[in-house]
Amino acid sequence: MRAHTIIEPFRIKSVEPIHWTTRPQREALLRAACYNLFQLPADAVLIDLLTDSGTGAMSTQQWAAIMEGDESYAGSRSFDHLRDSVRDIFGFRHVIPTHQGRAAERILFNVMCRQGDIVPNNTHFDTTRANIEFVGAQAVDLLIPEGREPSLNHPFKGNMDVESLERLLSRAGREKVPLVMLTITNNSGGGQPVSLENVRAVSAVCRRHRIPLYFDACRFAENAYFIKLRENGYAGKTPKEIAREIFSYGDGCTMSAKKDGLANIGGFLCTNNDALAQQEKNLLILTEGYPSYGGLAGRDLEAIAVGLQEALQEDYLCYRIASTAYLGNHIAAAGVPIVQPPGGHAIYIDARAFLPHIPAPQFPGVALACELYLEGGIRSVEIGTLMFGEAAKMDLVRLAIPRRVYTQSHIDYVVEVILEVWRRRQEVRGLQVTYEAPFLRHFTARLSPINESVAQSL
Ligand SMILES: Cc1ncc(COP(=O)(O)O)c(C=O)c1O
């Protein structure tokens, strides 16, 4: 029998209690957190969809591998396991462990970029952009126009605009563009995948201009599975075969193992260039640690080595993508505006369309995120005017799904809560900032409801 119900491809051996609160408690907690969900104690959250980074559940094989961790400072056996697992999938010659993705980014851009350089990407993630700008280079996003239309359906909305890339490289040349990046999947653009056709085209342009292509590979397994589902000629291939083909068109990658490494911490940097690898390892030793551990414990290296392989298992990916789509499709069917089609790791609600009576300067994304918490103890994150200021093109609320953590009934509950807020959306009011830090204000900002009567009811 071919069942229609997608079940979690695991059973649960160890459970972690979640914490119920009453609505009056949540009102008090939200007031104390100054309407900033980052400021909530995690124990006051029932379903935590703040991020999919480092929040996944490890498997029995990963826990077993952890006991095999070799904590030797140099030449650790656990590093060999990590290197072999990474090479098996990614195929790059040098594997440099780091404590998380942004450490790999910092080292890569420090070694490859100079003041005034340009680094194109489909869409730079915020830490990627920040690390490029920190060395005085310019981060340029070259997403296809379809990727910027929230309600538009397109199978590969993460694709890079190849013509724009060609124009930029012809104008700036390899003197100004030390590398090109492709982020798979495109987190800042709704968790949308990049097609292999696009990878091949981007790679060909880079080769012609003799500029290396690097992947921001955080969600490479989810991207590979979308290719299997959506791209002609790949239905019969395994996710690992597809991942190998993707990376065969590149020269290196950065990776946060907190995503498709199925680990709670860790990352790595890869390159095929011997001279660069040497410089990168020298920098690694300065701030992260010796190249056989890179700021991680041997047991972390083991967990990542196993996690990378598990992330490519087809039953896991089938459940992962189906359960994210389930959430998106159920709320969209009731009229809730979301970024279409559902992404791999998260659903993004279009808060401007959800709350059209709240203008962007009154933070519709924050207002909606607060309301989901008040209604059902769900924590999400605003990606919009609070995060990016007036430059924000959209106000989104991201519901990121931790890997292997929540079950179908948790997701059903999330759907129910969102639909209840949707039903009474006219009642939701905007917010104003009462304190903000000079940079990355969304983490620590304090806000208050705009309308006094609403403030009292909250
Ligand atoms: C696309 C992308 N690149 C890089 C990073 C940075 O990784 P880390 O949080 O491990 O530093 C993230 C984290 O969310 C990401 O989503």
Coordinates of C-alpha atoms and ligand atoms in Angstrom, one line a residue:
M1 CA 0.0 0.0 0.0
R2 CA 1.2 3.5 -0.8
A3 CA -0.1 5.6 2.2
H4 CA -0.9 9.3 1.7
T5 CA -0.1 10.3 5.3
I6 CA 3.5 11.4 5.6
I7 CA 4.7 10.1 8.9
E8 CA 7.8 11.1 10.8
P9 CA 10.5 8.6 9.7
F10 CA 11.7 8.0 13.3
R11 CA 10.3 7.0 16.7
I12 CA 11.0 9.0 19.8
K13 CA 13.4 7.6 22.4
S14 CA 14.1 10.7 24.5
V15 CA 11.5 13.4 25.1
E16 CA 11.9 17.0 26.1
P17 CA 8.9 18.6 27.8
I18 CA 7.5 21.8 26.4
H19 CA 5.9 24.4 28.6
W20 CA 2.3 25.6 28.7
T21 CA 1.5 29.1 29.8
T22 CA -1.8 30.9 30.2
R23 CA -2.8 33.9 28.1
P24 CA -2.5 36.3 31.1
Q25 CA 1.0 34.8 31.7
R26 CA 2.0 35.4 28.1
E27 CA 0.7 38.9 28.2
A28 CA 2.9 39.6 31.2
L29 CA 5.9 37.8 29.6
L30 CA 5.5 39.8 26.4
R31 CA 5.3 43.1 28.3
A32 CA 8.4 42.2 30.3
A33 CA 10.2 41.3 27.0
C34 CA 9.2 44.7 25.6
Y35 CA 7.4 43.0 22.7
N36 CA 10.6 41.6 21.4
L37 CA 10.4 37.8 21.1
F38 CA 14.2 37.4 21.3
Q39 CA 13.9 38.6 24.9
L40 CA 11.5 35.8 26.0
P41 CA 12.9 33.0 28.1
A42 CA 12.7 29.9 25.9
D43 CA 10.8 28.0 28.6
A44 CA 8.0 30.4 28.1
V45 CA 7.6 29.3 24.5
L46 CA 5.4 26.4 23.6
I47 CA 6.4 25.8 19.9
D48 CA 9.7 27.5 19.0
L49 CA 9.9 28.4 15.4
L50 CA 12.5 31.2 15.8
T51 CA 15.1 29.4 13.8
D52 CA 16.0 26.0 12.2
S53 CA 19.7 26.6 13.1
G54 CA 21.2 24.3 15.7
T55 CA 17.8 23.4 17.0
G56 CA 17.4 20.0 15.4
A57 CA 17.2 16.6 17.2
M58 CA 20.1 14.3 16.8
S59 CA 19.7 10.6 15.9
T60 CA 20.8 7.5 17.9
Q61 CA 23.7 7.1 15.4
Q62 CA 24.8 10.7 16.1
W63 CA 24.7 10.2 19.8
A64 CA 26.6 6.9 19.4
A65 CA 29.2 8.7 17.3
I66 CA 29.6 11.4 20.0
M67 CA 30.9 8.7 22.3
E68 CA 33.5 7.9 19.7
G69 CA 34.7 11.5 19.7
D70 CA 38.5 11.8 19.7
E71 CA 39.4 14.9 21.7
S72 CA 43.1 14.9 20.6
Y73 CA 44.3 18.4 19.9
A74 CA 46.1 17.4 16.7
G75 CA 45.4 14.6 14.2
S76 CA 42.1 13.6 15.8
R77 CA 40.4 10.5 14.3
S78 CA 37.1 12.5 14.5
F79 CA 38.5 15.0 12.0
D80 CA 39.2 12.2 9.6
H81 CA 35.6 11.1 9.9
L82 CA 34.4 14.6 9.2
R83 CA 36.7 15.1 6.3
D84 CA 35.8 11.8 4.7
S85 CA 32.1 12.5 5.1
V86 CA 32.4 16.0 3.6
R87 CA 34.5 14.8 0.7
D88 CA 32.1 12.0 0.0
I89 CA 29.3 14.5 -0.6
F90 CA 31.0 17.8 -1.5
G91 CA 34.1 16.5 -3.2
F92 CA 36.3 19.4 -2.3
R93 CA 40.0 18.8 -1.6
H94 CA 40.4 20.9 1.6
V95 CA 38.0 20.6 4.5
I96 CA 38.5 23.2 7.3
P97 CA 36.2 22.9 10.4
T98 CA 34.9 26.0 12.0
H99 CA 32.6 26.6 15.0
Q100 CA 29.8 27.7 12.8
G101 CA 29.0 29.1 9.4
R102 CA 29.9 32.7 10.0
A103 CA 33.4 31.7 11.1
A104 CA 33.9 30.0 7.7
E105 CA 32.6 33.2 6.1
R106 CA 34.9 35.5 8.0
I107 CA 38.0 33.4 7.1
L108 CA 37.0 33.0 3.4
F109 CA 36.4 36.8 2.9
N110 CA 39.4 37.8 4.9
V111 CA 41.6 35.7 2.6
M112 CA 39.8 36.4 -0.7
C113 CA 38.5 39.9 -0.6
R114 CA 40.0 43.4 -0.5
Q115 CA 38.6 46.9 0.0
G116 CA 36.4 47.8 -3.0
D117 CA 35.8 44.2 -4.2
I118 CA 32.4 43.0 -5.2
V119 CA 30.9 39.6 -4.3
P120 CA 27.7 38.6 -6.2
N121 CA 25.3 36.1 -4.7
N122 CA 21.7 35.1 -5.4
T123 CA 20.9 36.6 -2.0
H124 CA 23.5 37.1 0.7
F125 CA 22.4 35.9 4.2
D126 CA 22.9 38.7 6.7
T127 CA 26.1 37.3 8.3
T128 CA 27.5 36.7 4.8
R129 CA 26.8 40.3 3.8
A130 CA 28.2 41.6 7.1
N131 CA 31.4 39.6 6.8
I132 CA 31.9 40.9 3.2
E133 CA 31.2 44.5 4.2
F134 CA 33.5 44.1 7.2
V135 CA 36.5 43.7 4.9
G136 CA 35.4 46.8 2.8
A137 CA 33.9 44.8 -0.1
Q138 CA 30.5 45.1 -1.5
A139 CA 27.8 42.3 -1.3
V140 CA 25.5 42.3 -4.4
D141 CA 22.3 40.3 -4.7
L142 CA 21.5 39.1 -8.2
L143 CA 18.3 37.1 -7.6
I144 CA 15.9 36.5 -10.5
P145 CA 13.0 39.0 -10.5
E146 CA 10.5 36.2 -9.8
G147 CA 12.3 35.6 -6.5
R148 CA 11.2 39.0 -5.3
E149 CA 7.5 38.4 -5.8
P150 CA 6.1 36.8 -2.6
S151 CA 2.9 35.4 -4.1
L152 CA 4.4 34.2 -7.4
N153 CA 4.8 30.5 -7.9
H154 CA 8.0 29.4 -9.5
P155 CA 9.9 26.1 -8.9
F156 CA 13.3 27.7 -8.4
K157 CA 12.9 31.1 -7.0
G158 CA 16.4 31.0 -5.5
N159 CA 18.0 31.1 -9.0
M160 CA 20.6 33.7 -9.8
D161 CA 19.9 36.2 -12.6
V162 CA 22.6 34.9 -15.0
E163 CA 22.4 37.8 -17.4
S164 CA 23.0 40.3 -14.6
L165 CA 25.9 38.3 -13.4
E166 CA 27.4 38.3 -16.9
R167 CA 27.0 42.0 -17.1
L168 CA 28.6 42.6 -13.7
L169 CA 31.5 40.3 -14.4
S170 CA 32.1 41.9 -17.9
R171 CA 32.1 45.4 -16.3
A172 CA 34.0 44.7 -13.1
G173 CA 36.2 41.7 -14.2
R174 CA 38.2 39.3 -12.0
E175 CA 40.3 42.1 -10.6
K176 CA 37.3 43.3 -8.7
V177 CA 35.3 40.1 -8.2
P178 CA 37.3 37.6 -6.3
L179 CA 34.5 35.0 -6.1
V180 CA 30.8 34.5 -6.9
M181 CA 28.5 32.8 -4.3
L182 CA 25.3 30.8 -4.6
T183 CA 23.2 30.3 -1.5
I184 CA 21.4 26.9 -1.5
T185 CA 18.6 27.2 -0.5
N186 CA 18.1 30.9 -0.5
N187 CA 17.2 31.6 3.2
S188 CA 16.7 35.4 3.0
G189 CA 14.5 34.8 -0.1
G190 CA 12.1 32.4 1.4
G191 CA 14.0 29.2 1.6
Q192 CA 13.7 28.8 -2.1
P193 CA 15.9 26.4 -4.1
V194 CA 18.4 26.9 -7.0
S195 CA 18.1 24.6 -10.0
L196 CA 21.0 22.6 -11.4
E197 CA 20.4 24.3 -14.7
N198 CA 21.1 27.6 -13.0
V199 CA 24.1 26.2 -11.1
R200 CA 25.5 25.0 -14.4
A201 CA 24.9 28.4 -16.1
V202 CA 26.4 30.4 -13.2
S203 CA 29.4 28.1 -13.2
A204 CA 29.9 28.5 -16.9
V205 CA 29.9 32.3 -16.6
C206 CA 32.3 32.1 -13.7
R207 CA 34.6 29.8 -15.6
R208 CA 34.6 32.1 -18.7
H209 CA 35.7 35.0 -16.5
R210 CA 38.1 32.7 -14.5
I211 CA 36.4 33.6 -11.2
P212 CA 35.8 30.8 -8.6
L213 CA 32.3 29.8 -7.6
Y214 CA 31.6 29.1 -3.9
F215 CA 28.4 27.7 -2.4
D216 CA 26.8 28.8 0.8
A217 CA 25.7 25.2 1.4
C218 CA 23.8 25.4 4.7
R219 CA 20.7 23.7 3.2
F220 CA 22.2 21.8 0.4
A221 CA 20.3 18.6 1.1
E222 CA 16.9 20.4 1.0
N223 CA 18.0 22.1 -2.2
A224 CA 19.0 18.7 -3.7
Y225 CA 15.6 17.2 -2.9
F226 CA 13.8 20.1 -4.5
I227 CA 15.8 19.4 -7.6
K228 CA 14.8 15.8 -7.5
L229 CA 11.1 16.8 -7.2
R230 CA 11.0 19.6 -9.6
E231 CA 13.8 19.5 -12.3
N232 CA 13.6 17.4 -15.4
G233 CA 15.9 14.5 -15.5
Y234 CA 16.6 14.2 -11.7
A235 CA 13.6 12.2 -10.4
G236 CA 15.6 9.0 -10.7
K237 CA 18.7 10.3 -8.9
T238 CA 19.4 10.1 -5.2
P239 CA 19.8 13.4 -3.2
K240 CA 23.4 12.5 -2.7
E241 CA 24.0 12.1 -6.4
I242 CA 22.3 15.5 -7.0
A243 CA 24.4 17.1 -4.2
R244 CA 27.6 15.8 -5.7
E245 CA 26.6 17.2 -9.1
I246 CA 25.8 20.6 -7.6
F247 CA 29.2 20.8 -5.9
S248 CA 31.1 19.5 -8.9
Y249 CA 30.4 22.9 -10.6
G250 CA 32.0 24.9 -7.7
D251 CA 35.4 25.6 -6.2
G252 CA 34.5 25.5 -2.6
C253 CA 31.8 26.3 0.0
T254 CA 31.0 27.6 3.4
M255 CA 28.7 25.6 5.6
S256 CA 26.8 25.9 8.8
A257 CA 26.4 22.3 10.1
K258 CA 23.6 23.7 12.3
K259 CA 21.3 23.3 9.4
D260 CA 21.7 20.3 7.0
G261 CA 24.6 19.0 9.1
L262 CA 21.8 18.0 11.6
A263 CA 24.1 19.1 14.4
N264 CA 23.6 21.6 17.2
I265 CA 26.9 23.5 16.5
G266 CA 29.6 23.5 13.9
G267 CA 30.5 24.4 10.3
F268 CA 33.2 24.2 7.8
L269 CA 35.0 25.8 4.9
C270 CA 36.0 23.9 1.8
T271 CA 38.2 24.8 -1.2
N272 CA 40.1 23.1 -4.0
N273 CA 42.8 25.8 -4.0
D274 CA 45.9 24.7 -2.1
A275 CA 47.4 28.2 -1.6
L276 CA 44.1 29.6 -0.3
A277 CA 43.6 26.6 2.0
Q278 CA 47.0 27.3 3.5
Q279 CA 46.2 30.9 4.2
E280 CA 42.8 29.9 5.6
K281 CA 44.3 27.4 8.0
N282 CA 46.7 30.0 9.2
L283 CA 43.9 32.3 10.0
L284 CA 41.9 29.5 11.5
I285 CA 44.7 28.8 14.0
L286 CA 44.7 32.4 15.0
T287 CA 41.1 32.5 16.2
E288 CA 39.3 29.2 15.9
G289 CA 41.9 26.5 16.6
Y290 CA 44.1 23.9 15.1
P291 CA 42.9 22.7 11.6
S292 CA 41.9 19.2 12.9
Y293 CA 39.2 20.7 15.2
G294 CA 38.6 24.3 14.2
G295 CA 37.0 25.4 17.5
L296 CA 34.9 22.3 17.9
A297 CA 35.1 19.3 20.2
G298 CA 36.0 16.0 18.6
R299 CA 32.5 14.7 19.4
D300 CA 31.0 17.6 17.5
L301 CA 33.0 16.6 14.4
E302 CA 31.6 13.1 14.7
A303 CA 28.0 14.3 15.0
I304 CA 28.4 16.4 11.9
A305 CA 30.1 13.6 10.0
V306 CA 27.0 11.4 10.6
G307 CA 24.4 14.2 10.3
L308 CA 25.5 15.2 6.8
Q309 CA 24.8 11.7 5.5
E310 CA 21.5 11.5 7.4
A311 CA 20.3 14.8 6.0
L312 CA 20.5 13.2 2.5
Q313 CA 18.3 10.2 3.4
E314 CA 15.3 10.3 1.1
D315 CA 12.6 9.4 3.7
Y316 CA 13.9 12.1 6.0
L317 CA 13.9 14.7 3.1
C318 CA 10.4 13.6 2.0
Y319 CA 9.0 14.1 5.5
R320 CA 10.9 17.4 6.0
I321 CA 9.8 19.1 2.8
A322 CA 6.2 17.6 3.1
S323 CA 5.8 18.9 6.7
T324 CA 6.9 22.4 5.8
A325 CA 4.6 22.4 2.8
Y326 CA 1.8 21.1 5.0
L327 CA 2.0 24.1 7.2
G328 CA 2.2 26.5 4.3
N329 CA -0.5 24.9 2.2
H330 CA -3.0 24.7 5.1
I331 CA -2.7 28.3 6.1
A332 CA -2.6 29.5 2.5
A333 CA -5.8 27.5 1.7
A334 CA -7.6 29.6 4.3
G335 CA -6.3 32.8 2.6
V336 CA -3.2 33.6 4.7
P337 CA -0.7 35.3 2.4
I338 CA 2.6 33.4 2.3
V339 CA 5.7 33.4 0.2
Q340 CA 4.9 30.9 -2.5
P341 CA 5.7 28.1 -3.0
P342 CA 6.5 26.9 0.6
G343 CA 10.3 26.8 1.2
G344 CA 12.4 24.0 2.5
H345 CA 13.0 25.0 6.1
A346 CA 10.4 27.7 6.8
I347 CA 7.1 29.3 5.9
Y348 CA 7.2 33.1 5.5
I349 CA 3.9 34.9 6.1
D350 CA 3.5 38.2 4.2
A351 CA 2.7 40.4 7.2
R352 CA 1.9 43.5 5.1
A353 CA -0.8 41.6 3.3
F354 CA -2.0 39.9 6.5
L355 CA -2.3 43.2 8.3
P356 CA -2.8 45.9 5.6
H357 CA -4.2 48.3 8.2
I358 CA -0.7 48.5 9.9
P359 CA 1.8 50.6 7.9
A360 CA 5.4 49.4 7.6
P361 CA 6.7 52.0 10.1
Q362 CA 4.5 50.4 12.7
F363 CA 6.1 47.0 12.2
P364 CA 3.3 44.7 10.9
G365 CA 5.7 41.7 11.1
V366 CA 6.5 42.3 14.8
A367 CA 2.9 42.8 15.5
L368 CA 1.9 39.5 13.9
A369 CA 4.8 37.6 15.6
C370 CA 3.7 39.0 19.0
E371 CA 0.1 38.0 18.3
L372 CA 1.0 34.4 17.4
Y373 CA 2.8 34.2 20.8
L374 CA -0.1 35.7 22.7
E375 CA -2.6 33.4 21.0
G376 CA -0.7 30.1 21.3
G377 CA 2.8 30.5 22.7
I378 CA 4.4 30.2 19.2
R379 CA 7.7 32.0 18.7
S380 CA 8.5 33.2 15.1
V381 CA 10.8 36.0 13.8
E382 CA 10.1 39.2 12.0
I383 CA 12.1 39.7 8.8
G384 CA 11.2 43.2 7.8
T385 CA 11.2 46.8 9.0
L386 CA 12.5 46.1 12.5
M387 CA 15.4 44.0 11.1
F388 CA 16.3 46.1 8.0
G389 CA 14.9 49.5 8.8
E390 CA 13.3 51.6 6.0
A391 CA 15.3 49.5 3.4
A392 CA 13.0 46.5 4.0
K393 CA 11.2 45.6 0.8
M394 CA 8.8 43.2 2.6
D395 CA 7.6 42.6 6.2
L396 CA 7.7 38.8 6.7
V397 CA 7.1 36.6 9.7
R398 CA 9.3 33.5 9.3
L399 CA 8.2 30.2 10.9
A400 CA 11.4 28.1 10.8
I401 CA 10.9 24.4 11.4
P402 CA 13.6 22.8 13.6
R403 CA 14.7 19.4 12.1
R404 CA 13.1 16.2 13.5
V405 CA 11.8 18.1 16.5
Y406 CA 8.1 18.7 16.1
T407 CA 5.4 16.2 15.0
Q408 CA 2.4 16.5 12.7
S409 CA 0.1 17.4 15.7
H410 CA 2.5 20.2 16.7
I411 CA 2.2 21.6 13.1
D412 CA -1.6 21.2 13.2
Y413 CA -1.6 23.2 16.4
V414 CA 0.5 25.9 14.7
V415 CA -2.0 26.0 11.8
E416 CA -4.9 26.4 14.3
V417 CA -3.3 29.3 16.1
I418 CA -2.4 31.1 12.8
L419 CA -5.9 30.8 11.5
E420 CA -7.4 32.1 14.8
V421 CA -5.2 35.2 14.5
W422 CA -6.1 35.5 10.8
R423 CA -9.8 35.4 11.8
R424 CA -9.5 38.4 14.1
R425 CA -6.6 40.2 12.3
Q426 CA -8.5 43.5 12.3
E427 CA -7.9 43.7 16.1
V428 CA -4.1 43.6 15.8
R429 CA -2.4 46.9 16.4
G430 CA 1.0 48.3 15.4
L431 CA 4.0 49.0 17.6
Q432 CA 6.6 51.7 18.1
V433 CA 10.3 51.4 19.1
T434 CA 11.2 52.8 22.5
Y435 CA 14.8 51.7 22.4
E436 CA 17.2 50.6 19.7
A437 CA 20.8 49.7 19.5
P438 CA 22.9 51.4 16.7
F439 CA 23.2 48.1 14.7
L440 CA 21.3 44.8 14.5
R441 CA 18.6 46.5 16.5
H442 CA 16.1 43.6 16.1
F443 CA 17.9 41.5 18.7
T444 CA 17.6 44.0 21.6
A445 CA 15.0 46.6 20.5
R446 CA 12.2 47.5 23.0
L447 CA 8.8 48.2 21.6
S448 CA 5.3 49.2 22.9
P449 CA 1.9 49.0 21.4
I450 CA 0.9 52.2 19.6
N451 CA -2.7 52.4 20.8
E452 CA -3.0 53.1 24.5
S453 CA -6.2 51.2 25.0
V454 CA -4.7 48.2 23.2
A455 CA -1.6 48.6 25.4
Q456 CA -3.8 48.2 28.4
S457 CA -5.6 45.2 27.0
L458 CA -2.3 43.5 26.3
Ligands
LIG1 C1 22.2 30.9 4.3 C2 23.0 31.1 5.6 N1 24.3 31.3 5.5 C3 25.0 31.4 6.6 C4 24.5 31.3 7.9 C5 25.4 31.5 9.1 O1 25.5 30.3 9.8 P1 25.8 30.3 11.4 O2 24.5 30.7 12.0 O3 26.1 28.9 11.7 O4 26.9 31.2 11.6 C6 23.1 31.0 8.0 C7 22.5 30.9 9.3 O5 21.3 31.0 9.5 C8 22.3 30.9 6.8 O6 21.0 30.6 6.9

